[in-house]
JSON list of C-alpha atoms in Angstrom, two decimals:
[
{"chain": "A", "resi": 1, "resn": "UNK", "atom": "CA", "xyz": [0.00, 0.00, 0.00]},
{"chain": "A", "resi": 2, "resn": "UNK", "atom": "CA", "xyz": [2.94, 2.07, 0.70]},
{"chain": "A", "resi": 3, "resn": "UNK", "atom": "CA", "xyz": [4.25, 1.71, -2.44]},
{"chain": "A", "resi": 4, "resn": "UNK", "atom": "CA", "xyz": [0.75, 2.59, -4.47]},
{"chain": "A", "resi": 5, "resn": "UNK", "atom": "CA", "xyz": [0.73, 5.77, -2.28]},
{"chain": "A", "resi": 6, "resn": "UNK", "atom": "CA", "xyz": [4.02, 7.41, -2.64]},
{"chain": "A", "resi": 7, "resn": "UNK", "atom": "CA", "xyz": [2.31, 9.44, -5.66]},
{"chain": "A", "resi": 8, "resn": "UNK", "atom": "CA", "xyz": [-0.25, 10.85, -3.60]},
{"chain": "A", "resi": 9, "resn": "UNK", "atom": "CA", "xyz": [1.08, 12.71, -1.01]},
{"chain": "A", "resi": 10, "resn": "UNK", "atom": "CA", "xyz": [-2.27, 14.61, -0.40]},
{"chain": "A", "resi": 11, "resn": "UNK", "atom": "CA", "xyz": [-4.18, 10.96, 0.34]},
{"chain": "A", "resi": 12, "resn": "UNK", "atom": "CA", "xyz": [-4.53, 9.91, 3.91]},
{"chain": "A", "resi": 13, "resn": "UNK", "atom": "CA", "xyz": [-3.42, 5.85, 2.98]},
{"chain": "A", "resi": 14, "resn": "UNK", "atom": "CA", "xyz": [-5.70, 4.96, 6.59]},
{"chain": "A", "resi": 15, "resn": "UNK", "atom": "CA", "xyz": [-8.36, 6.22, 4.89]},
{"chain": "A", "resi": 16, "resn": "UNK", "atom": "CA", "xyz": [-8.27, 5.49, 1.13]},
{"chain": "A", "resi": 17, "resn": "UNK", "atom": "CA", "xyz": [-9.76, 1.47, 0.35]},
{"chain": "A", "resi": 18, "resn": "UNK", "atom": "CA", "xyz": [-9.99, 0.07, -3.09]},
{"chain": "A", "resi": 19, "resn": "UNK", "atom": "CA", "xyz": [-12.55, -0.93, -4.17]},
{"chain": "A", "resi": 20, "resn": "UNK", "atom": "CA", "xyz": [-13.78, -4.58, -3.73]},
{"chain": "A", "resi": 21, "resn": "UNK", "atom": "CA", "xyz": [-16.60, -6.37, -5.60]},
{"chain": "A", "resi": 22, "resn": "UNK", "atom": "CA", "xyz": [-16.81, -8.75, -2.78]},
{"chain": "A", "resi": 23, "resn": "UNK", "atom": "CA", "xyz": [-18.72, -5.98, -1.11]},
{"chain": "A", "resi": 24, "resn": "UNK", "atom": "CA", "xyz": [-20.67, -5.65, -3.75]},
{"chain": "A", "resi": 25, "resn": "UNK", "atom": "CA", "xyz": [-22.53, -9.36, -3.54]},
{"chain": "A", "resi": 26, "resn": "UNK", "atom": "CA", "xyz": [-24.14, -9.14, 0.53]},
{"chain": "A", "resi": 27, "resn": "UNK", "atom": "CA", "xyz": [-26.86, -10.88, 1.91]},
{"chain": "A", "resi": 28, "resn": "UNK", "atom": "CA", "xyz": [-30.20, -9.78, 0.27]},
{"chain": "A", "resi": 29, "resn": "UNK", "atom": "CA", "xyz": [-32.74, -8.65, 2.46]},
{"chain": "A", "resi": 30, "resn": "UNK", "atom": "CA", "xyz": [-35.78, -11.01, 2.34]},
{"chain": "A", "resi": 31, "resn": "UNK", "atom": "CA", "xyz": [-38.81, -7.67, 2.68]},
{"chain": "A", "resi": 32, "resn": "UNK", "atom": "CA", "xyz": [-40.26, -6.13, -0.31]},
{"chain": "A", "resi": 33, "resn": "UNK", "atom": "CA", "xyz": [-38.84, -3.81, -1.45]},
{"chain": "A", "resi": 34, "resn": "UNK", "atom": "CA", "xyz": [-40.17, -0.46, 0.40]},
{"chain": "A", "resi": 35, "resn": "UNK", "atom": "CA", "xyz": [-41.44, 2.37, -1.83]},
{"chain": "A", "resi": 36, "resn": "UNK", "atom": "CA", "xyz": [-42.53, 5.81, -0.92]},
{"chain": "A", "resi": 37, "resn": "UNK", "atom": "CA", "xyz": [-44.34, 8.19, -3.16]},
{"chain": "A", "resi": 38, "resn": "UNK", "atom": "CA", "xyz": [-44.75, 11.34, -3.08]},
{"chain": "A", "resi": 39, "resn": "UNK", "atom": "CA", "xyz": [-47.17, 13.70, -4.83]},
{"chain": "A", "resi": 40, "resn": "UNK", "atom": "CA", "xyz": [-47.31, 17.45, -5.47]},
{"chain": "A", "resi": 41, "resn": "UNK", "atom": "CA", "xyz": [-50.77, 19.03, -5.63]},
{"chain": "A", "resi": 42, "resn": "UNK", "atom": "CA", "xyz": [-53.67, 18.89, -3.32]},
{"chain": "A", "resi": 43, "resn": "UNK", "atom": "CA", "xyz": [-56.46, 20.03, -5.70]},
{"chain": "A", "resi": 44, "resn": "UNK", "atom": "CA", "xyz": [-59.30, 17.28, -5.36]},
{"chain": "A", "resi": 45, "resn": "UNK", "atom": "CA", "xyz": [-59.27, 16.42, -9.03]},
{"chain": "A", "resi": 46, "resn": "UNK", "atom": "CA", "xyz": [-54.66, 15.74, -8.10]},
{"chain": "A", "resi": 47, "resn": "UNK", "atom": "CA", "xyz": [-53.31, 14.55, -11.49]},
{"chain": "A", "resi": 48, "resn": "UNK", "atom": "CA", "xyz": [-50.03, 14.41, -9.86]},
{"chain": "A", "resi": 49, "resn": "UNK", "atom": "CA", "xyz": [-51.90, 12.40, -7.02]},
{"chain": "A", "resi": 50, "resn": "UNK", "atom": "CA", "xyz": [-53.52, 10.15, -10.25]},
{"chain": "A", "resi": 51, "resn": "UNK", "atom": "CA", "xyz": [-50.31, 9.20, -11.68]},
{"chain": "A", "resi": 52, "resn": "UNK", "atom": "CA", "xyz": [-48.82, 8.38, -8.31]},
{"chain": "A", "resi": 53, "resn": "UNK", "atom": "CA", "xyz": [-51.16, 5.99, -7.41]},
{"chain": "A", "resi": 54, "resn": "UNK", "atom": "CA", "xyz": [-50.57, 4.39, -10.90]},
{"chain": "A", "resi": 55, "resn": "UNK", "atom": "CA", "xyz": [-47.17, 4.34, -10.22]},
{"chain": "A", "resi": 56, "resn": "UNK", "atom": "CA", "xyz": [-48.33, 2.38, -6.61]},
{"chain": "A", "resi": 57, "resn": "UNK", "atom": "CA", "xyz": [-50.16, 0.00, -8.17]},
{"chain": "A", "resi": 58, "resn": "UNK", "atom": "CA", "xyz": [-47.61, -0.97, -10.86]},
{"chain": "A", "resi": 59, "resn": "UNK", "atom": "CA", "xyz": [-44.70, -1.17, -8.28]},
{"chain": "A", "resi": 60, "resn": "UNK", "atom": "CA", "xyz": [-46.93, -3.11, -6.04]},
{"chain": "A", "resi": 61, "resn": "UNK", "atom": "CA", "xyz": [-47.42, -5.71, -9.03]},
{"chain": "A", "resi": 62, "resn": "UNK", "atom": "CA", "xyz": [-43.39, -5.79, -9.30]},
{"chain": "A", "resi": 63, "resn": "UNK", "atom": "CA", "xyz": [-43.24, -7.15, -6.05]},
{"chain": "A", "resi": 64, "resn": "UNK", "atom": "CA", "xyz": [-42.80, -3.52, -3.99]},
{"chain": "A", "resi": 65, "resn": "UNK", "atom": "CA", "xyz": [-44.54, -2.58, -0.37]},
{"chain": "A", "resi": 66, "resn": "UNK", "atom": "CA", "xyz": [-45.49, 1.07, -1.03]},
{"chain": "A", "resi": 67, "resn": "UNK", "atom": "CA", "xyz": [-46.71, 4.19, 1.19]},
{"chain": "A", "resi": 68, "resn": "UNK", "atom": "CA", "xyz": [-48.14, 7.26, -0.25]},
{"chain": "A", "resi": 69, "resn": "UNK", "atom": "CA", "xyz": [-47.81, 10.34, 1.52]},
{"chain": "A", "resi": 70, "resn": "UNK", "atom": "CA", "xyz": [-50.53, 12.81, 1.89]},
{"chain": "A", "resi": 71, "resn": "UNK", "atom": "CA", "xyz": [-49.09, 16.48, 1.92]},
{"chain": "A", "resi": 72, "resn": "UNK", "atom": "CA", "xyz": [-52.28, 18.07, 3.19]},
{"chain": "A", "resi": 73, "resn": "UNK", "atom": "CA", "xyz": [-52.04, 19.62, 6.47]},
{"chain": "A", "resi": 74, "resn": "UNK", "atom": "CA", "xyz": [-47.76, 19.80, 6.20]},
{"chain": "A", "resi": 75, "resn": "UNK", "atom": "CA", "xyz": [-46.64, 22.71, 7.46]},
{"chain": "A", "resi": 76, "resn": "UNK", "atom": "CA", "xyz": [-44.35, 25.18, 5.30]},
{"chain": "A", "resi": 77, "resn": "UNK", "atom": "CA", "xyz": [-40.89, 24.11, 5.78]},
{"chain": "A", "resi": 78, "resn": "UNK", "atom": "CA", "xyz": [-39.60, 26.04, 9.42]},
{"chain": "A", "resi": 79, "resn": "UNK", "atom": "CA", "xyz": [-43.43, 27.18, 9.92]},
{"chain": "A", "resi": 80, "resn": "UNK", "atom": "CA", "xyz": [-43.87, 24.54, 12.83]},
{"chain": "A", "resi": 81, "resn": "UNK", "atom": "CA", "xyz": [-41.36, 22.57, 14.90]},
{"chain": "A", "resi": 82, "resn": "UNK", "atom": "CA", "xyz": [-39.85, 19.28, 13.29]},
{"chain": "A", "resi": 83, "resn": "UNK", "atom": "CA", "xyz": [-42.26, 17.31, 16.03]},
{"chain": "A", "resi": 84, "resn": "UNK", "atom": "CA", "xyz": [-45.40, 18.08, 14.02]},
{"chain": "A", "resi": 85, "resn": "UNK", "atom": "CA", "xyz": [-47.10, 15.04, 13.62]},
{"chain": "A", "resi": 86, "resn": "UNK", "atom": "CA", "xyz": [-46.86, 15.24, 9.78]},
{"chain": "A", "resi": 87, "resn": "UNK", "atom": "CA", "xyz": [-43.21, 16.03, 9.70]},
{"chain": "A", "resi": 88, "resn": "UNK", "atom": "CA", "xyz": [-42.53, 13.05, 11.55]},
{"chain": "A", "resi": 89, "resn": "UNK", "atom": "CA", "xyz": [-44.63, 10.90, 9.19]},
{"chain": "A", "resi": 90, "resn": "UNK", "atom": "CA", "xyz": [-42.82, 11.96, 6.72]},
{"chain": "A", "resi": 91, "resn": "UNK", "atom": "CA", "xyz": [-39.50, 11.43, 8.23]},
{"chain": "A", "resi": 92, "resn": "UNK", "atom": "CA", "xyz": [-40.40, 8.36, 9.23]},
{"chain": "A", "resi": 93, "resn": "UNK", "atom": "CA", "xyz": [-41.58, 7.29, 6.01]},
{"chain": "A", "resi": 94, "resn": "UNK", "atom": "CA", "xyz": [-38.56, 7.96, 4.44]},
{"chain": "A", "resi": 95, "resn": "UNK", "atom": "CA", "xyz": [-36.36, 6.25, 7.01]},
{"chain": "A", "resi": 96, "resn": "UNK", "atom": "CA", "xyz": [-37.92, 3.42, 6.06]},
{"chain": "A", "resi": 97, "resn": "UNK", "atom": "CA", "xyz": [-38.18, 3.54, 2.37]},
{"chain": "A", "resi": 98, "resn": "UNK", "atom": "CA", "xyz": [-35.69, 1.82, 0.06]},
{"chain": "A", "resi": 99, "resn": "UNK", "atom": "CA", "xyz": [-36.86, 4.08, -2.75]},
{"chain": "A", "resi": 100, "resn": "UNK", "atom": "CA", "xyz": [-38.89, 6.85, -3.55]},
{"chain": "A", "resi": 101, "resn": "UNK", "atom": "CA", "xyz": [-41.18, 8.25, -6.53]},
{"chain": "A", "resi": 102, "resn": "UNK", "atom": "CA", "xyz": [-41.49, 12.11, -6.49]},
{"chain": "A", "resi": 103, "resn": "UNK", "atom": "CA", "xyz": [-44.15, 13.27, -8.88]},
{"chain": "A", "resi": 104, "resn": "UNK", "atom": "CA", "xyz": [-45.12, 17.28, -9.59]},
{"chain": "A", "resi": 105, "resn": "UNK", "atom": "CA", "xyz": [-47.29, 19.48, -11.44]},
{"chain": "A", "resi": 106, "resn": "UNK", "atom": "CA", "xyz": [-45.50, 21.64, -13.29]},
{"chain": "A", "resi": 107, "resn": "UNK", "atom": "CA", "xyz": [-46.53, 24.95, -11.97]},
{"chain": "A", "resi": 108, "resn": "UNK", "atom": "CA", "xyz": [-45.18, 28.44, -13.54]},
{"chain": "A", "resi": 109, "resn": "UNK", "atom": "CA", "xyz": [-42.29, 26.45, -15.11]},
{"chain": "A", "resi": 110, "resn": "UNK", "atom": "CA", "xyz": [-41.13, 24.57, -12.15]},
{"chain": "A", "resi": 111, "resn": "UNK", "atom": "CA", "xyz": [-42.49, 22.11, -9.19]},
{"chain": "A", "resi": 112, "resn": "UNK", "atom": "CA", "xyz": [-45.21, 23.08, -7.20]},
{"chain": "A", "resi": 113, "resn": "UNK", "atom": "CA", "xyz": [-44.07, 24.67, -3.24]},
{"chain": "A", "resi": 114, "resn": "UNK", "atom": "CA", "xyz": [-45.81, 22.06, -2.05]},
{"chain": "A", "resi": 115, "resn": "UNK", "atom": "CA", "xyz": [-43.43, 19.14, -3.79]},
{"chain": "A", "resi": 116, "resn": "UNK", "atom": "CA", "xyz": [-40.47, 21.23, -2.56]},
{"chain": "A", "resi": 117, "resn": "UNK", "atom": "CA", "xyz": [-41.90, 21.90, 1.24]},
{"chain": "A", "resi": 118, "resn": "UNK", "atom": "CA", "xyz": [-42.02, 17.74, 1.67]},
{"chain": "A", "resi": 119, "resn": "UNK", "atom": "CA", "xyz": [-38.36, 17.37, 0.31]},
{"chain": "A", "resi": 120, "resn": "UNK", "atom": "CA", "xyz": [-37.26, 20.53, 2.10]},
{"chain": "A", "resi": 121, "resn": "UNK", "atom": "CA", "xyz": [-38.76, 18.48, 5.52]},
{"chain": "A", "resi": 122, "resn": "UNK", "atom": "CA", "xyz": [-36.38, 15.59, 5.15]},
{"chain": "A", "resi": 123, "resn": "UNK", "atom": "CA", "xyz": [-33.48, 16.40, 6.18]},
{"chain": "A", "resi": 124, "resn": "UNK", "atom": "CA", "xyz": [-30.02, 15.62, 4.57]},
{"chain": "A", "resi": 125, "resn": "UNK", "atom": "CA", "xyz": [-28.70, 14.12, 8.39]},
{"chain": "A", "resi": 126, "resn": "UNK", "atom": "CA", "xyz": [-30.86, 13.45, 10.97]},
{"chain": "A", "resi": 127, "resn": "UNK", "atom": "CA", "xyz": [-27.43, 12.72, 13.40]},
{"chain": "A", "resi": 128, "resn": "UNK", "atom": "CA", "xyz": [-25.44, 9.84, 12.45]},
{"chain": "A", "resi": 129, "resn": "UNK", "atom": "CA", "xyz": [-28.65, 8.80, 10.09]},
{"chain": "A", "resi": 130, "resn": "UNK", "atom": "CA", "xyz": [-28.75, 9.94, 6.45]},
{"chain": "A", "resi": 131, "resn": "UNK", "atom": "CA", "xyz": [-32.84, 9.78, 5.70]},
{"chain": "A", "resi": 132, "resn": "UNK", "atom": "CA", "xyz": [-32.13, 9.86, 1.38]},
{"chain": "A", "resi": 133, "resn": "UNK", "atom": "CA", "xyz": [-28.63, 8.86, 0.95]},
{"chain": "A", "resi": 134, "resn": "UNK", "atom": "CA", "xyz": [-28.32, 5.73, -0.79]},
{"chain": "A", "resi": 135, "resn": "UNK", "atom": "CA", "xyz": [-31.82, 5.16, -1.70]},
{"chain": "A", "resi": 136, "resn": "UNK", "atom": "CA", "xyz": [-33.33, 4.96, -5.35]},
{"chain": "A", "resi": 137, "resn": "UNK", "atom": "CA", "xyz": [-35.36, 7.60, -6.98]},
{"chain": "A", "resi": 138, "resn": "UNK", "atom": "CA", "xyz": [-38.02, 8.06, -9.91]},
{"chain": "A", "resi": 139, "resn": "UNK", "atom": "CA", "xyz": [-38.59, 11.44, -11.18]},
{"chain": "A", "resi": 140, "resn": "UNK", "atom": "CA", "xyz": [-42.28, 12.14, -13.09]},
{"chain": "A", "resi": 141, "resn": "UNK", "atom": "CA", "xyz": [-44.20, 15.25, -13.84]},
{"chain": "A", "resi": 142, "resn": "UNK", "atom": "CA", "xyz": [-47.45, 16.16, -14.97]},
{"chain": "A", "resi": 143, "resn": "UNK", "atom": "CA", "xyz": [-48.25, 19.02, -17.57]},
{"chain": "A", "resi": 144, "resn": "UNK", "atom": "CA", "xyz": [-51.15, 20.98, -17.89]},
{"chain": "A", "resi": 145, "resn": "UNK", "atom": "CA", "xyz": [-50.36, 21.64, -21.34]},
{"chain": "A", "resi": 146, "resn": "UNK", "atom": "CA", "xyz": [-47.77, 20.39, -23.89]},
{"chain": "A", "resi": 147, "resn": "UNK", "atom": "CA", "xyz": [-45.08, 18.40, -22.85]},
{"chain": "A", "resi": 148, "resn": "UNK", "atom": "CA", "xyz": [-42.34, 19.63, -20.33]},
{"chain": "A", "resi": 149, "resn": "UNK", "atom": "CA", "xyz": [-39.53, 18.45, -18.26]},
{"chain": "A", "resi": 150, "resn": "UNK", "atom": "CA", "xyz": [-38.67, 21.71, -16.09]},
{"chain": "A", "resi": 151, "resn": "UNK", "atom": "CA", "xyz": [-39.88, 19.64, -12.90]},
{"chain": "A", "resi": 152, "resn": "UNK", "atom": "CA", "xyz": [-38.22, 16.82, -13.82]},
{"chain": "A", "resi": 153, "resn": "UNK", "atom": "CA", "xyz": [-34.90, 18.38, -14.05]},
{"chain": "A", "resi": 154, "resn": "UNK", "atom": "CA", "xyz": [-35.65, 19.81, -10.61]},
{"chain": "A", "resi": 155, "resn": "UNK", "atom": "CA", "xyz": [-36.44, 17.13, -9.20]},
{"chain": "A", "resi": 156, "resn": "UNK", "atom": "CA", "xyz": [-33.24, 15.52, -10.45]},
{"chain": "A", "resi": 157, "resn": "UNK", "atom": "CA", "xyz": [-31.48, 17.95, -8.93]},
{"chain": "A", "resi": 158, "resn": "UNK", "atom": "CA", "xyz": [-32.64, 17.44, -5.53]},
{"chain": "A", "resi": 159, "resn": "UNK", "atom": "CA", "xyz": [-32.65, 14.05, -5.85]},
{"chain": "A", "resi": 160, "resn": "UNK", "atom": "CA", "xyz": [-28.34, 14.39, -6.25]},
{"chain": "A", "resi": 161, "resn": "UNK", "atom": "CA", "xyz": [-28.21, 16.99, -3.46]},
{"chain": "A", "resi": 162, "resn": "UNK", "atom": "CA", "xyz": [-30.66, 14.28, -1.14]},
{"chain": "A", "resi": 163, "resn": "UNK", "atom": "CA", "xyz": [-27.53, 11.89, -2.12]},
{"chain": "A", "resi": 164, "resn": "UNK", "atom": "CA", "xyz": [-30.15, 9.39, -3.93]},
{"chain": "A", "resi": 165, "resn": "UNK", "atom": "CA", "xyz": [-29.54, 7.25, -6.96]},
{"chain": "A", "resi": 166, "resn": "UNK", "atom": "CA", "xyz": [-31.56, 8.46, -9.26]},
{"chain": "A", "resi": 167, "resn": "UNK", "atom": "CA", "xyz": [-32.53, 6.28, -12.28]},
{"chain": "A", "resi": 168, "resn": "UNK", "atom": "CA", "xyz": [-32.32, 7.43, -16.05]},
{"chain": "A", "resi": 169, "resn": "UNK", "atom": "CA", "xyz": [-35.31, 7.00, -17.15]},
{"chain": "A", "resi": 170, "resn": "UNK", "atom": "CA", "xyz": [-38.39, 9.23, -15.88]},
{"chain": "A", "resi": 171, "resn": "UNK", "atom": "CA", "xyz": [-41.80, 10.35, -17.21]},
{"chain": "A", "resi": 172, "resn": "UNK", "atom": "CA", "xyz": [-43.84, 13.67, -18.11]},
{"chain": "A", "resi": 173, "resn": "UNK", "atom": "CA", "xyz": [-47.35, 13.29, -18.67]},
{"chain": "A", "resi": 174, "resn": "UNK", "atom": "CA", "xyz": [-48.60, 16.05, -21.46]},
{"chain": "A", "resi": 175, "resn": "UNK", "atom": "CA", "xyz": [-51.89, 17.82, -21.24]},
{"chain": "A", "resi": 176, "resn": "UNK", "atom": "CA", "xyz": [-52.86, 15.67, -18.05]},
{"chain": "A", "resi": 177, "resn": "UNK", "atom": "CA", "xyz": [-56.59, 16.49, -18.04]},
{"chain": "A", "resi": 178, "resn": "UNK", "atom": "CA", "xyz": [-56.70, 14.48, -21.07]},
{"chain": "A", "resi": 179, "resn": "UNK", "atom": "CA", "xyz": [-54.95, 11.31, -19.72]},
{"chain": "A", "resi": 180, "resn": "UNK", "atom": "CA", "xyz": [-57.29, 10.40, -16.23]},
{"chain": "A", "resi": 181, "resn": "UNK", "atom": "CA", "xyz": [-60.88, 9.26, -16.71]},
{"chain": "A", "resi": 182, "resn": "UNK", "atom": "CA", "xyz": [-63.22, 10.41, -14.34]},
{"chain": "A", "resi": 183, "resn": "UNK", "atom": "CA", "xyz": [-62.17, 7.33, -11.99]},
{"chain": "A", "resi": 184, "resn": "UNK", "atom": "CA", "xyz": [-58.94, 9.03, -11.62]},
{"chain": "A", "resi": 185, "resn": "UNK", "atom": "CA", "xyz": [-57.40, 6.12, -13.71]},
{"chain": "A", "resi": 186, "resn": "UNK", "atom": "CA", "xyz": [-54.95, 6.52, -16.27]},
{"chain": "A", "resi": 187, "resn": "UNK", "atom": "CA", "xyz": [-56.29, 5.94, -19.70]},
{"chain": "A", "resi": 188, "resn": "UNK", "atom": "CA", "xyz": [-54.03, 3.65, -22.33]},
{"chain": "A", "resi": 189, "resn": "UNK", "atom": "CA", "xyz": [-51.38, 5.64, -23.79]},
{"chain": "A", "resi": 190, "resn": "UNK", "atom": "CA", "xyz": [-47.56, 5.83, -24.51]},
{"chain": "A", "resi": 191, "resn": "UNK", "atom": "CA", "xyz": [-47.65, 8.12, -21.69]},
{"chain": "A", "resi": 192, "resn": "UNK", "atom": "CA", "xyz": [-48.82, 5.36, -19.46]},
{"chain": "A", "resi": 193, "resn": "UNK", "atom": "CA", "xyz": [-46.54, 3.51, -21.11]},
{"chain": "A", "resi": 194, "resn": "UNK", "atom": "CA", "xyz": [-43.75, 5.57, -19.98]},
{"chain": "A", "resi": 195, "resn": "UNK", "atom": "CA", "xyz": [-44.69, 5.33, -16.35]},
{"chain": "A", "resi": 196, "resn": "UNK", "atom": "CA", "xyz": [-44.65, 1.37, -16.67]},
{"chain": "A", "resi": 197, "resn": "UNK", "atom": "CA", "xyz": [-40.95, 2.12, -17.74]},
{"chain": "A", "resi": 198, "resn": "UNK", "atom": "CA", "xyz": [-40.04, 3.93, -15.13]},
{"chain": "A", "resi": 199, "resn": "UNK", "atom": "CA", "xyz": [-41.80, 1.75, -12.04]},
{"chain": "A", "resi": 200, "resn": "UNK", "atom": "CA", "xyz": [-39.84, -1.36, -13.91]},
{"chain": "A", "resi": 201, "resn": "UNK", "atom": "CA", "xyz": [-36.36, 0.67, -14.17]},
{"chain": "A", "resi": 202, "resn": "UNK", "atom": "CA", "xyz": [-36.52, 2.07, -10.34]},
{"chain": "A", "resi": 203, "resn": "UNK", "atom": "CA", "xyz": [-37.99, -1.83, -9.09]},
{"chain": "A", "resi": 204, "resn": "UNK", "atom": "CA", "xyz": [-34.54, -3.21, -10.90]},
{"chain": "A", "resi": 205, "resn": "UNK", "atom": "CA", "xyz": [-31.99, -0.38, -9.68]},
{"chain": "A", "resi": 206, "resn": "UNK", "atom": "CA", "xyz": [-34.00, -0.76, -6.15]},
{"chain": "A", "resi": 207, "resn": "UNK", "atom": "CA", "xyz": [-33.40, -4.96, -5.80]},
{"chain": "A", "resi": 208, "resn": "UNK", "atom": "CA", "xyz": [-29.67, -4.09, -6.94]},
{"chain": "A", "resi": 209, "resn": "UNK", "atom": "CA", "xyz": [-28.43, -1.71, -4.75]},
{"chain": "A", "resi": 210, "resn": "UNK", "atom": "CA", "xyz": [-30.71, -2.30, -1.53]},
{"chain": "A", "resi": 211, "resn": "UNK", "atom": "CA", "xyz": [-28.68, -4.25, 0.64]},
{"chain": "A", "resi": 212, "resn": "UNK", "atom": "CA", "xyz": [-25.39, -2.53, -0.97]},
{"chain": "A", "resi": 213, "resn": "UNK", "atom": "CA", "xyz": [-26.49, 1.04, -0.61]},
{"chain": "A", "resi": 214, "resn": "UNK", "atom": "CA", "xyz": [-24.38, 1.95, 2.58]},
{"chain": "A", "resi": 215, "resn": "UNK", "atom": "CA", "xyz": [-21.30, 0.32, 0.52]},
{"chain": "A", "resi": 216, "resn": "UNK", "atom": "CA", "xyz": [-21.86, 2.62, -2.45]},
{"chain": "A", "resi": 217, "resn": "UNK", "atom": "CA", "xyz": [-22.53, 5.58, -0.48]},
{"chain": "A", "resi": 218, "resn": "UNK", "atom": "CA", "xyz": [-18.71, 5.15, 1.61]},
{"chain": "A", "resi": 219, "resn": "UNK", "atom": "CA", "xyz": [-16.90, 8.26, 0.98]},
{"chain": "A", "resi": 220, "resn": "UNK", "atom": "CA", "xyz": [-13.20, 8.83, 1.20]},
{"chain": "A", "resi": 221, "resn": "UNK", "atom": "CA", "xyz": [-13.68, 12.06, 2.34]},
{"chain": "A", "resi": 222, "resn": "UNK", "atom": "CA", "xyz": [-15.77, 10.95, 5.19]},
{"chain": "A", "resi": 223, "resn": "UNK", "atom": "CA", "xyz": [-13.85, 8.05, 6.64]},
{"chain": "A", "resi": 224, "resn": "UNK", "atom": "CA", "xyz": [-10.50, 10.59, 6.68]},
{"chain": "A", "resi": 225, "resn": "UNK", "atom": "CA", "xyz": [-12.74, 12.55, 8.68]},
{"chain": "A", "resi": 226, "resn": "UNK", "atom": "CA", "xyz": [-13.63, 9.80, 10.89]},
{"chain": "A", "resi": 227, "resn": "UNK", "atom": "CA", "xyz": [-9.99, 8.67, 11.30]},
{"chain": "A", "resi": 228, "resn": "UNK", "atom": "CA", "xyz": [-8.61, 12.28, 12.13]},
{"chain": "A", "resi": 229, "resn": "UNK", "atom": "CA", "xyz": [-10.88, 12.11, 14.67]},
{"chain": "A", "resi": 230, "resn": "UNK", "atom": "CA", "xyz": [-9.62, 8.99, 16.03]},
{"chain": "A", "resi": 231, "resn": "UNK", "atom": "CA", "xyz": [-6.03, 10.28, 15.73]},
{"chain": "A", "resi": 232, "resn": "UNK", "atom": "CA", "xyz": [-6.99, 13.40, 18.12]},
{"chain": "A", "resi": 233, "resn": "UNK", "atom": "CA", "xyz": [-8.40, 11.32, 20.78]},
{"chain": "A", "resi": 234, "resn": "UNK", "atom": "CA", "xyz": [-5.88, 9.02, 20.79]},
{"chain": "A", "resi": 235, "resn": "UNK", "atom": "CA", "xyz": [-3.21, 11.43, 21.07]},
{"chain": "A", "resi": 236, "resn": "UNK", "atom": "CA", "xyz": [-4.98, 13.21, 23.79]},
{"chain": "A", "resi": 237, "resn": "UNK", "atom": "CA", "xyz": [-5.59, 10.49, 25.32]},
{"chain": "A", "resi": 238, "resn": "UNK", "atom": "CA", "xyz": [-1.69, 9.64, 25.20]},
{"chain": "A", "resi": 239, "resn": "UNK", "atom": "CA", "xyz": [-0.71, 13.46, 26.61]},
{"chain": "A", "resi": 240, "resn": "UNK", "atom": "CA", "xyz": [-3.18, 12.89, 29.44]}
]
């Protein structure tokens, strides 16, 4: 190890691992895998809320346990202490998903406040426990017109700074009003398609990181933190 190092004078060697496929191949946990959704509009007639539930039903026929969160009565973000009862739903709901769906409106040429207030809520460390990092993540949006993908984007975005793996694929539903029957189901389509797709991408990326996820997420950066750390203590420890 000594040797590989020489060149890289600025690397702490204590803290820099190679990589190791055995890692890669761990026990595979034997729950469904856990999906949360979450949905940006709470009009009654929701066609954000429509397409989520699609997406429910189609990753529930992959084999996925799913939980849809409702946004109504969520506080704006800092509006109310992190112990309302809806925050912590929320929280809690994403501690224990594997994967997430986040599906907007597209509102004014970007996601709706009320999609960003419920990703604003989760926190990027709740102490030593990361709520997003690691987890998979499907981006959709619905249009009220022609076809966009300025939520999408957004919602990619996020999805990087949350520390998620978000897939490639995602889906944006033109002219929405025209795709939902008065059941709230989504009529036959290629847009319908589409969200097949996506449920079927994030399922596979979901089964092949779950398990693996805290592996994949192990940063350099943080374990030279971590072993600085040590190194103080122990020397203190030595001068008392």
């Amino acid at each position: 190890m000594r040797t590989e190092m020489q060149d890289l004078p600025n690397v702490n060697d204590e803290a820099f691992v190679h990589p190791d496929p055995g890692s890669l191949h761990r026990p595979v946990p034997t729950h469904r895998p856990r999906i949360l959704l979450l949905y940006g509009s709470l009009r009654e007639r929701s066609f954000s809320r429509f397409a989520t539930v699609e997406a429910a039903r189609l990753l529930q026929t992959f084999g996925a346990e799913t939980r849809i969160f409702d946004p109504s009565g969520l506080p704006l973000p800092d509006d109310a202490p992190a112990t309302h009862e809806k925050v912590q739903e929320l929280r809690e709901l994403s501690a224990w998903s594997e994967g997430q769906v986040w599906c907007s409106p597209e509102r004014h040429g970007a996601m709706t406040g009320i999609m960003k207030a419920q990703i604003d809520w989760i926190p990027l460390s709740l102490g030593a426990v990361r709520p997003t990092q690691g987890k998979t993540l499907a981006v959709m949006q619905v249009c009220g017109g022609s076809q966009s993908f300025n939520a999408v984007n957004q919602l990619r975005v996020l999805g990087r700074w949350m520390r998620m793996i978000t897939i490639p694929n995602q889906s944006s539903v033109a002219k929405a009003y025209e795709q939902f029957d008065e059941t709230g189901r989504m009529k036959p389509s290629p847009y319908y398609d589409r969200i097949v797709d996506v449920m079927e991408e994030l399922m596979k990326f979901t089964l092949l990181t779950r398990g693996v996820s805290g592996y994949l997420t192990d940063r350099y950066s943080e374990r030279k933190e971590t072993a600085e750390k040590l190194a103080k203590r122990l020397n203190l420890d030595e001068a008392v």
